[in-house]
Tab-separated table of C-alpha atoms and ligand atoms in Angstrom:
chain	number	residue	atom	x	y	z
N	18	GLU	CA	0.000	0.000	0.000
N	19	ALA	CA	2.751	2.390	0.905
N	20	LYS	CA	4.316	1.853	-2.494
N	21	LYS	CA	1.134	2.563	-4.389
N	22	ARG	CA	0.834	5.914	-2.671
N	23	GLY	CA	4.347	6.932	-3.702
N	24	GLY	CA	5.250	8.603	-6.982
N	25	ASN	CA	3.151	11.603	-7.916
N	26	SER	CA	0.103	10.973	-5.792
N	27	VAL	CA	-0.674	13.603	-3.200
N	28	VAL	CA	-0.915	12.236	0.305
N	29	SER	CA	-1.114	14.312	3.413
N	30	PHE	CA	1.225	12.557	5.755
N	31	ASN	CA	-0.312	13.275	9.064
N	32	ASP	CA	1.437	11.644	11.987
N	33	GLU	CA	-1.137	8.955	12.474
N	34	LEU	CA	-0.883	7.701	8.898
N	35	HIS	CA	2.881	7.870	9.094
N	36	VAL	CA	2.955	5.729	12.219
N	37	ARG	CA	0.544	3.249	10.653
N	38	LEU	CA	2.657	2.865	7.522
N	39	LEU	CA	5.797	2.405	9.577
N	40	LYS	CA	4.126	-0.250	11.684
N	41	ARG	CA	2.875	-2.028	8.601
N	42	ALA	CA	6.310	-1.880	6.930
N	43	ASP	CA	7.882	-3.231	10.103
N	44	LEU	CA	5.312	-6.046	10.257
N	45	GLU	CA	6.066	-7.014	6.658
N	46	LEU	CA	9.791	-6.931	7.214
N	47	ARG	CA	9.592	-9.121	10.299
N	48	LEU	CA	7.164	-11.532	8.672
N	49	ARG	CA	9.587	-12.177	5.823
N	50	THR	CA	12.029	-13.815	8.232
N	51	ALA	CA	9.623	-15.032	10.935
N	52	ILE	CA	8.902	-18.459	9.439
N	53	GLY	CA	12.567	-19.276	8.775
N	54	ASP	CA	13.560	-17.968	12.197
N	55	GLY	CA	11.191	-20.364	13.953
N	56	GLU	CA	8.854	-17.710	15.329
N	57	MET	CA	5.658	-19.474	14.207
N	58	LEU	CA	3.854	-22.093	16.265
N	59	LEU	CA	0.585	-23.975	16.078
N	60	TYR	CA	-2.261	-23.912	18.562
N	61	TYR	CA	-4.911	-26.621	18.446
N	62	GLN	CA	-8.643	-26.347	18.924
N	63	PRO	CA	-10.800	-29.473	19.241
N	64	GLU	CA	-13.842	-30.264	17.160
N	65	TYR	CA	-16.372	-32.150	19.269
N	66	ASP	CA	-19.407	-34.331	18.596
N	67	LEU	CA	-22.104	-33.288	21.088
N	68	ARG	CA	-23.997	-36.561	20.752
N	69	SER	CA	-21.206	-39.137	20.881
N	70	GLY	CA	-18.856	-37.128	23.081
N	71	ASP	CA	-15.991	-37.846	20.669
N	72	ILE	CA	-13.287	-35.445	19.625
N	73	THR	CA	-13.589	-35.636	15.859
N	74	ALA	CA	-10.585	-33.494	14.872
N	75	ALA	CA	-8.113	-30.857	15.988
N	76	GLU	CA	-7.851	-27.637	13.990
N	77	ALA	CA	-4.347	-26.214	13.778
N	78	LEU	CA	-4.275	-22.406	14.070
N	79	VAL	CA	-1.035	-20.543	13.491
N	80	ARG	CA	0.390	-18.151	16.094
N	81	TRP	CA	3.331	-15.808	15.770
N	82	GLN	CA	5.659	-15.297	18.689
N	83	HIS	CA	6.532	-11.701	17.809
N	84	PRO	CA	9.790	-10.624	19.487
N	85	GLU	CA	8.225	-7.442	20.890
N	86	ARG	CA	4.477	-7.740	20.631
N	87	GLY	CA	4.219	-11.229	22.089
N	88	LEU	CA	1.936	-13.992	20.879
N	89	MET	CA	-0.143	-12.850	17.892
N	90	GLN	CA	-3.351	-14.508	16.659
N	91	ALA	CA	-3.668	-15.634	13.048
N	92	GLY	CA	-6.367	-13.046	12.412
N	93	LYS	CA	-3.766	-10.289	12.994
N	94	PHE	CA	-1.156	-11.331	10.426
N	95	VAL	CA	-2.292	-14.069	8.010
N	96	SER	CA	-3.806	-11.541	5.593
N	97	VAL	CA	-0.461	-9.690	5.493
N	98	ILE	CA	1.331	-12.977	4.760
N	99	GLU	CA	-1.019	-13.482	1.818
N	100	GLU	CA	-0.477	-9.937	0.516
N	101	ILE	CA	3.311	-10.280	0.522
N	102	ASN	CA	3.108	-13.660	-1.215
N	103	LEU	CA	4.360	-15.791	1.625
N	104	SER	CA	1.303	-18.043	1.857
N	105	ALA	CA	3.004	-20.954	0.114
N	106	GLU	CA	5.894	-20.800	2.572
N	107	LEU	CA	3.543	-20.557	5.556
N	108	GLY	CA	1.344	-23.364	4.249
N	109	ARG	CA	4.246	-25.753	3.866
N	110	TRP	CA	5.517	-24.953	7.310
N	111	VAL	CA	2.067	-25.430	8.847
N	112	LEU	CA	1.505	-28.790	7.126
N	113	ASP	CA	4.942	-30.045	8.113
N	114	GLU	CA	4.618	-28.843	11.708
N	115	ALA	CA	1.153	-30.419	12.101
N	116	CYS	CA	2.533	-33.761	10.845
N	117	ARG	CA	5.580	-33.483	13.092
N	118	GLN	CA	3.402	-32.730	16.113
N	119	LEU	CA	1.100	-35.662	15.379
N	120	SER	CA	4.138	-37.981	15.235
N	121	GLU	CA	5.353	-36.672	18.565
N	122	TRP	CA	1.922	-37.176	20.131
N	123	LYS	CA	1.702	-40.711	18.761
N	124	LYS	CA	4.986	-41.526	20.490
N	125	SER	CA	4.294	-39.819	23.801
N	126	SER	CA	0.557	-39.824	24.425
N	127	PRO	CA	-2.025	-42.591	24.869
N	128	VAL	CA	-4.675	-40.377	23.217
N	129	VAL	CA	-4.189	-38.448	20.000
N	130	PRO	CA	-6.715	-36.528	17.912
N	131	PRO	CA	-8.117	-38.722	15.093
N	132	SER	CA	-7.132	-36.056	12.590
N	133	ILE	CA	-5.569	-32.621	12.305
N	134	ARG	CA	-6.985	-30.050	9.945
N	135	VAL	CA	-4.930	-27.120	8.754
N	136	ASN	CA	-6.096	-23.883	7.139
N	137	ILE	CA	-4.851	-23.344	3.612
N	138	SER	CA	-5.131	-20.123	1.637
N	139	ALA	CA	-5.807	-19.680	-2.072
N	140	GLY	CA	-2.232	-18.716	-2.958
N	141	GLU	CA	-1.077	-22.153	-1.999
N	142	LEU	CA	-3.870	-24.261	-3.337
N	143	ILE	CA	-3.245	-23.163	-6.899
N	144	SER	CA	0.398	-24.269	-6.826
N	145	ALA	CA	0.750	-27.276	-9.089
N	146	ASP	CA	2.778	-29.512	-6.806
N	147	PHE	CA	0.661	-29.024	-3.681
N	148	VAL	CA	-0.855	-32.508	-3.846
N	149	ASN	CA	2.584	-34.099	-4.313
N	150	PHE	CA	3.938	-32.119	-1.392
N	151	VAL	CA	1.161	-33.403	0.872
N	152	GLY	CA	1.593	-36.987	-0.353
N	153	ALA	CA	5.332	-36.854	0.343
N	154	LEU	CA	4.715	-35.438	3.836
N	155	LEU	CA	2.324	-38.245	4.709
N	156	SER	CA	4.755	-40.945	3.705
N	157	ARG	CA	7.709	-39.232	5.356
N	158	TYR	CA	5.881	-39.099	8.693
N	159	GLY	CA	4.010	-42.357	8.179
N	160	HIS	CA	0.547	-40.871	8.758
N	161	LEU	CA	-2.657	-42.177	7.222
N	162	PRO	CA	-4.270	-39.713	4.786
N	163	GLN	CA	-7.435	-39.603	6.879
N	164	GLU	CA	-5.359	-38.251	9.764
N	165	LEU	CA	-4.833	-35.007	7.844
N	166	GLY	CA	-7.369	-32.559	6.476
N	167	ILE	CA	-7.498	-29.058	5.101
N	168	GLU	CA	-9.841	-26.109	5.541
N	169	ILE	CA	-10.341	-23.532	2.833
N	170	THR	CA	-12.649	-20.564	3.085
N	171	GLU	CA	-15.747	-20.446	0.961
N	172	SER	CA	-14.475	-17.308	-0.802
N	173	THR	CA	-11.242	-19.135	-1.738
N	174	VAL	CA	-13.244	-21.826	-3.447
N	175	MET	CA	-15.114	-19.219	-5.444
N	176	ARG	CA	-11.885	-17.712	-6.770
N	177	GLU	CA	-9.597	-19.561	-9.189
N	178	VAL	CA	-12.221	-22.221	-9.539
N	179	ASP	CA	-10.510	-24.602	-11.980
N	180	ASP	CA	-7.089	-24.788	-10.314
N	181	VAL	CA	-8.578	-25.038	-6.860
N	182	LEU	CA	-10.957	-27.777	-7.977
N	183	MET	CA	-8.113	-29.816	-9.443
N	184	THR	CA	-6.103	-29.615	-6.234
N	185	LEU	CA	-9.118	-30.511	-4.107
N	186	HIS	CA	-9.836	-33.554	-6.261
N	187	GLY	CA	-6.206	-34.617	-5.904
N	188	LEU	CA	-6.300	-34.245	-2.132
N	189	ARG	CA	-9.515	-36.225	-1.834
N	190	GLN	CA	-8.014	-38.918	-4.039
N	191	LEU	CA	-5.127	-39.121	-1.596
N	192	GLY	CA	-7.708	-39.655	1.140
N	193	LEU	CA	-7.636	-36.293	2.936
N	194	THR	CA	-10.724	-34.633	4.373
N	195	VAL	CA	-11.605	-31.257	2.874
N	196	ALA	CA	-13.679	-28.725	4.808
N	197	ILE	CA	-15.143	-25.441	3.601
N	198	ASP	CA	-14.501	-22.808	6.242
N	199	ASP	CA	-16.688	-19.795	7.093
N	200	PHE	CA	-19.548	-21.316	5.108
N	201	GLY	CA	-22.469	-18.998	4.483
N	202	THR	CA	-20.380	-15.869	3.907
N	203	GLY	CA	-18.993	-16.590	0.437
N	204	TYR	CA	-21.987	-16.699	-1.904
N	205	SER	CA	-21.485	-20.256	-3.186
N	206	SER	CA	-23.948	-21.083	-5.885
N	207	LEU	CA	-25.783	-24.312	-5.261
N	208	SER	CA	-24.751	-25.814	-8.592
N	209	HIS	CA	-21.148	-25.040	-7.712
N	210	LEU	CA	-21.480	-26.644	-4.299
N	211	LYS	CA	-22.828	-29.783	-5.915
N	212	GLU	CA	-19.587	-30.144	-7.906
N	213	LEU	CA	-17.204	-29.451	-5.069
N	214	PRO	CA	-15.030	-32.301	-3.804
N	215	VAL	CA	-15.570	-31.563	-0.105
N	216	ASP	CA	-16.619	-33.477	3.009
N	217	ILE	CA	-17.447	-30.837	5.607
N	218	LEU	CA	-19.200	-27.457	5.749
N	219	LYS	CA	-18.133	-25.309	8.675
N	220	ILE	CA	-20.936	-22.880	9.427
N	221	ASP	CA	-19.514	-19.394	9.960
N	222	ARG	CA	-19.445	-18.015	13.483
N	223	SER	CA	-21.559	-14.995	12.449
N	224	PHE	CA	-24.632	-17.261	12.173
N	225	ILE	CA	-23.887	-19.058	15.427
N	226	SER	CA	-23.225	-16.285	17.938
N	227	SER	CA	-26.894	-15.194	18.308
N	228	LEU	CA	-28.430	-18.474	17.241
N	229	HIS	CA	-30.714	-19.024	20.218
N	230	THR	CA	-32.214	-15.518	20.052
N	231	ASP	CA	-32.149	-14.641	16.342
N	232	LYS	CA	-34.863	-16.287	14.251
N	233	SER	CA	-33.243	-15.613	10.882
N	234	ASP	CA	-29.902	-17.074	12.012
N	235	ARG	CA	-31.813	-20.131	13.101
N	236	ALA	CA	-33.442	-20.377	9.674
N	237	ILE	CA	-30.084	-19.996	7.905
N	238	VAL	CA	-28.367	-22.640	10.025
N	239	SER	CA	-31.281	-24.993	9.576
N	240	ALA	CA	-31.166	-24.491	5.798
N	241	ILE	CA	-27.390	-25.111	5.682
N	242	VAL	CA	-27.775	-28.323	7.697
N	243	ARG	CA	-30.475	-29.617	5.355
N	244	LEU	CA	-28.477	-28.625	2.288
N	245	ALA	CA	-25.470	-30.474	3.673
N	246	GLU	CA	-27.568	-33.564	4.351
N	247	ALA	CA	-28.819	-33.535	0.768
N	248	PHE	CA	-25.224	-33.384	-0.497
N	249	ASN	CA	-23.996	-35.951	2.029
N	250	LEU	CA	-21.779	-33.467	3.832
N	251	THR	CA	-21.080	-33.101	7.536
N	252	THR	CA	-21.734	-29.749	9.223
N	253	VAL	CA	-19.593	-28.246	11.954
N	254	ALA	CA	-20.642	-25.105	13.835
N	255	GLU	CA	-17.864	-22.593	14.487
N	256	GLY	CA	-17.665	-20.286	17.489
N	257	VAL	CA	-19.999	-22.099	19.901
N	258	GLU	CA	-19.578	-20.276	23.200
N	259	ASP	CA	-22.433	-21.441	25.415
N	260	ALA	CA	-24.551	-24.468	26.235
N	261	SER	CA	-27.856	-23.043	24.972
N	262	THR	CA	-26.324	-22.516	21.523
N	263	ALA	CA	-25.065	-26.095	21.607
N	264	THR	CA	-28.544	-27.357	22.551
N	265	THR	CA	-30.112	-25.396	19.696
N	266	LEU	CA	-27.562	-26.831	17.259
N	267	VAL	CA	-28.354	-30.395	18.264
N	268	GLU	CA	-32.073	-29.600	17.760
N	269	LEU	CA	-31.285	-28.310	14.278
N	270	GLY	CA	-29.310	-31.449	13.415
N	271	CYS	CA	-25.769	-30.071	13.737
N	272	ARG	CA	-23.962	-32.166	16.307
N	273	ARG	CA	-20.352	-31.249	15.607
N	274	VAL	CA	-19.137	-28.063	17.228
N	275	GLN	CA	-16.047	-26.008	17.828
N	276	GLY	CA	-15.678	-23.010	20.092
N	277	TYR	CA	-14.865	-21.634	23.513
N	278	LEU	CA	-17.596	-23.797	25.098
N	279	ILE	CA	-15.457	-26.832	24.322
N	280	ALA	CA	-12.012	-25.241	24.454
N	281	LYS	CA	-10.099	-22.243	23.201
N	282	PRO	CA	-7.209	-22.944	20.846
N	283	LEU	CA	-4.480	-24.408	23.079
N	284	ALA	CA	-0.708	-24.789	22.836
N	285	ALA	CA	0.282	-28.351	21.873
N	286	ASP	CA	1.119	-29.488	25.427
N	287	ASN	CA	-2.069	-28.024	26.893
N	288	PHE	CA	-4.116	-29.528	24.102
N	289	ILE	CA	-2.868	-33.066	24.649
N	290	THR	CA	-3.377	-32.711	28.423
N	291	TRP	CA	-6.902	-31.441	27.802
N	292	LEU	CA	-7.569	-34.356	25.460
N	293	SER	CA	-6.753	-36.885	28.177
N	294	GLU	CA	-9.180	-35.409	30.697
N	295	PRO	CA	-12.844	-36.304	31.090
N	296	ARG	CA	-15.315	-33.815	29.640
N	297	ASP	CA	-18.877	-32.762	30.325
N	298	TYR	CA	-20.066	-29.607	28.620
N	299	LEU	CA	-23.468	-29.427	30.126
N	300	GLY	CA	-21.948	-29.889	33.566
N	301	ALA	CA	-18.638	-28.777	35.039
N	302	PRO	CA	-16.488	-26.467	32.937
N	303	ASN	CA	-13.095	-27.781	31.902
N	304	PRO	CA	-10.301	-26.072	33.844
N	305	LEU	CA	-8.198	-25.564	30.710
N	306	ALA	CA	-11.090	-24.227	28.635
N	307	SER	CA	-10.187	-20.632	29.402
N	308	THR	CA	-6.405	-20.679	29.045
T	15	LIG	P1	-10.940	-19.944	11.098
T	15	LIG	O1	-10.237	-21.080	10.451
T	15	LIG	O2	-12.381	-19.774	10.822
T	15	LIG	O3	-10.634	-20.119	12.656
T	15	LIG	C1	-11.501	-19.746	13.682
T	15	LIG	C2	-11.030	-18.482	14.393
T	15	LIG	O4	-12.003	-18.173	15.401
T	15	LIG	C3	-9.708	-18.631	15.131
T	15	LIG	O5	-9.088	-17.351	15.147
T	15	LIG	C4	-10.146	-19.025	16.534
T	15	LIG	O6	-9.213	-18.668	17.529
T	15	LIG	C5	-11.417	-18.242	16.691
T	15	LIG	N1	-12.391	-18.925	17.558
T	15	LIG	C6	-12.540	-20.241	17.805
T	15	LIG	N2	-13.579	-20.480	18.621
T	15	LIG	C7	-14.126	-19.280	18.920
T	15	LIG	C8	-15.240	-18.865	19.738
T	15	LIG	O7	-15.948	-19.660	20.349
T	15	LIG	N3	-15.486	-17.537	19.789
T	15	LIG	C9	-14.735	-16.613	19.094
T	15	LIG	N4	-15.050	-15.327	19.224
T	15	LIG	N5	-13.679	-16.972	18.326
T	15	LIG	C10	-13.381	-18.283	18.234
T	15	LIG	P2	-7.567	-17.163	14.649
T	15	LIG	O8	-6.711	-18.264	15.214
T	15	LIG	O9	-7.150	-15.748	14.896
T	15	LIG	O10	-7.656	-17.421	13.097
T	15	LIG	C11	-8.321	-16.538	12.234
T	15	LIG	C12	-8.335	-17.045	10.828
T	15	LIG	O11	-7.009	-17.075	10.295
T	15	LIG	C13	-8.811	-18.501	10.719
T	15	LIG	O12	-10.228	-18.545	10.713
T	15	LIG	C14	-8.192	-18.938	9.414
T	15	LIG	O13	-8.981	-18.547	8.320
T	15	LIG	C15	-6.889	-18.155	9.400
T	15	LIG	N6	-5.786	-19.049	9.818
T	15	LIG	C16	-5.489	-19.552	11.036
T	15	LIG	N7	-4.402	-20.337	11.002
T	15	LIG	C17	-3.997	-20.345	9.700
T	15	LIG	C18	-2.915	-21.001	8.990
T	15	LIG	O14	-2.125	-21.755	9.564
T	15	LIG	N8	-2.822	-20.744	7.651
T	15	LIG	C19	-3.714	-19.928	6.984
T	15	LIG	N9	-3.563	-19.755	5.677
T	15	LIG	N10	-4.732	-19.324	7.620
T	15	LIG	C20	-4.865	-19.527	8.953
T	16	LIG	MG1	-10.522	-22.970	9.929
T	17	LIG	MG1	-13.994	-20.356	10.085
T	18	LIG	MG1	-13.461	-17.487	10.528
């Protein structure tokens, strides 16, 4: 952005704008070396089946241990990574780290999540050797393909349709699970959805947060669940924060949930400890749920 404003364009550099541009430039500069310097780490958030009580997956969410600003959430820097064309580098690191962590858990823990799903952005999905990269990772670490899955946002799927479709088909052929993230916000056409090689629709948090009070949210979620059933897809509700929302979701036919009610994203050690403890979401809160 700073570059575009250079040249002949007239910009009044008030102090606030100046500070913002400096901060942004600094962020970019640090991000370019952050992955190689080992400043990224993965947190894990469980996906839970309210009826069976099973943990169905762990979602890996990237965090950046910024030297001065401390631990930063993905929402604060992933879009910058995409803008400066580092998404392929991040994606490879995330996939490798998730596989490495799963190996470590298999060696050291009696319980491991049945699968890990990582978030992948468009910039990476269109790269031609993505499927080969994933296949090589699986054999290097000795994981089954169903132990790994990817999440792509609905708007990603709508862009670059042909290339993305080819990669998704390849991943499904390998045996990976593919989930569409933030579903409901990306204007998928129904005919398009019918063609998509996906397994899971993750209903965006914006429809979930007022679900038990907002009638139209309830109608939308109910429609998504029925649509998914018709296409043989599983639904997962994102951002479930309280028990009454969970109860409503079960009523509507969505039994898989993710959100602070179950657990916040946790560092690897905390996650595996949490996984080994008994759970009861309609009863006592889990002590680690708020760390
Ligand atoms: P997402 O995949 O939809 O992840 C859910 C986001 O909501 C996460 O934020 C998570 O911390 C937060 N969250 C989970 N449960 C709740 C809840 O009950 N209430 C509320 N208010 N929030 C909840 P985070 O970690 O900041 O990630 C933001 C987005 O960044 C993700 O959205 C995903 O699209 C992207 N992202 C995260 N990790 C990666 C990654 O490794 N690679 C790429 N390309 N994108 C990533
Ligand atoms: Mg996700
Ligand atoms: Mg989401
Ligand atoms: Mg989201």
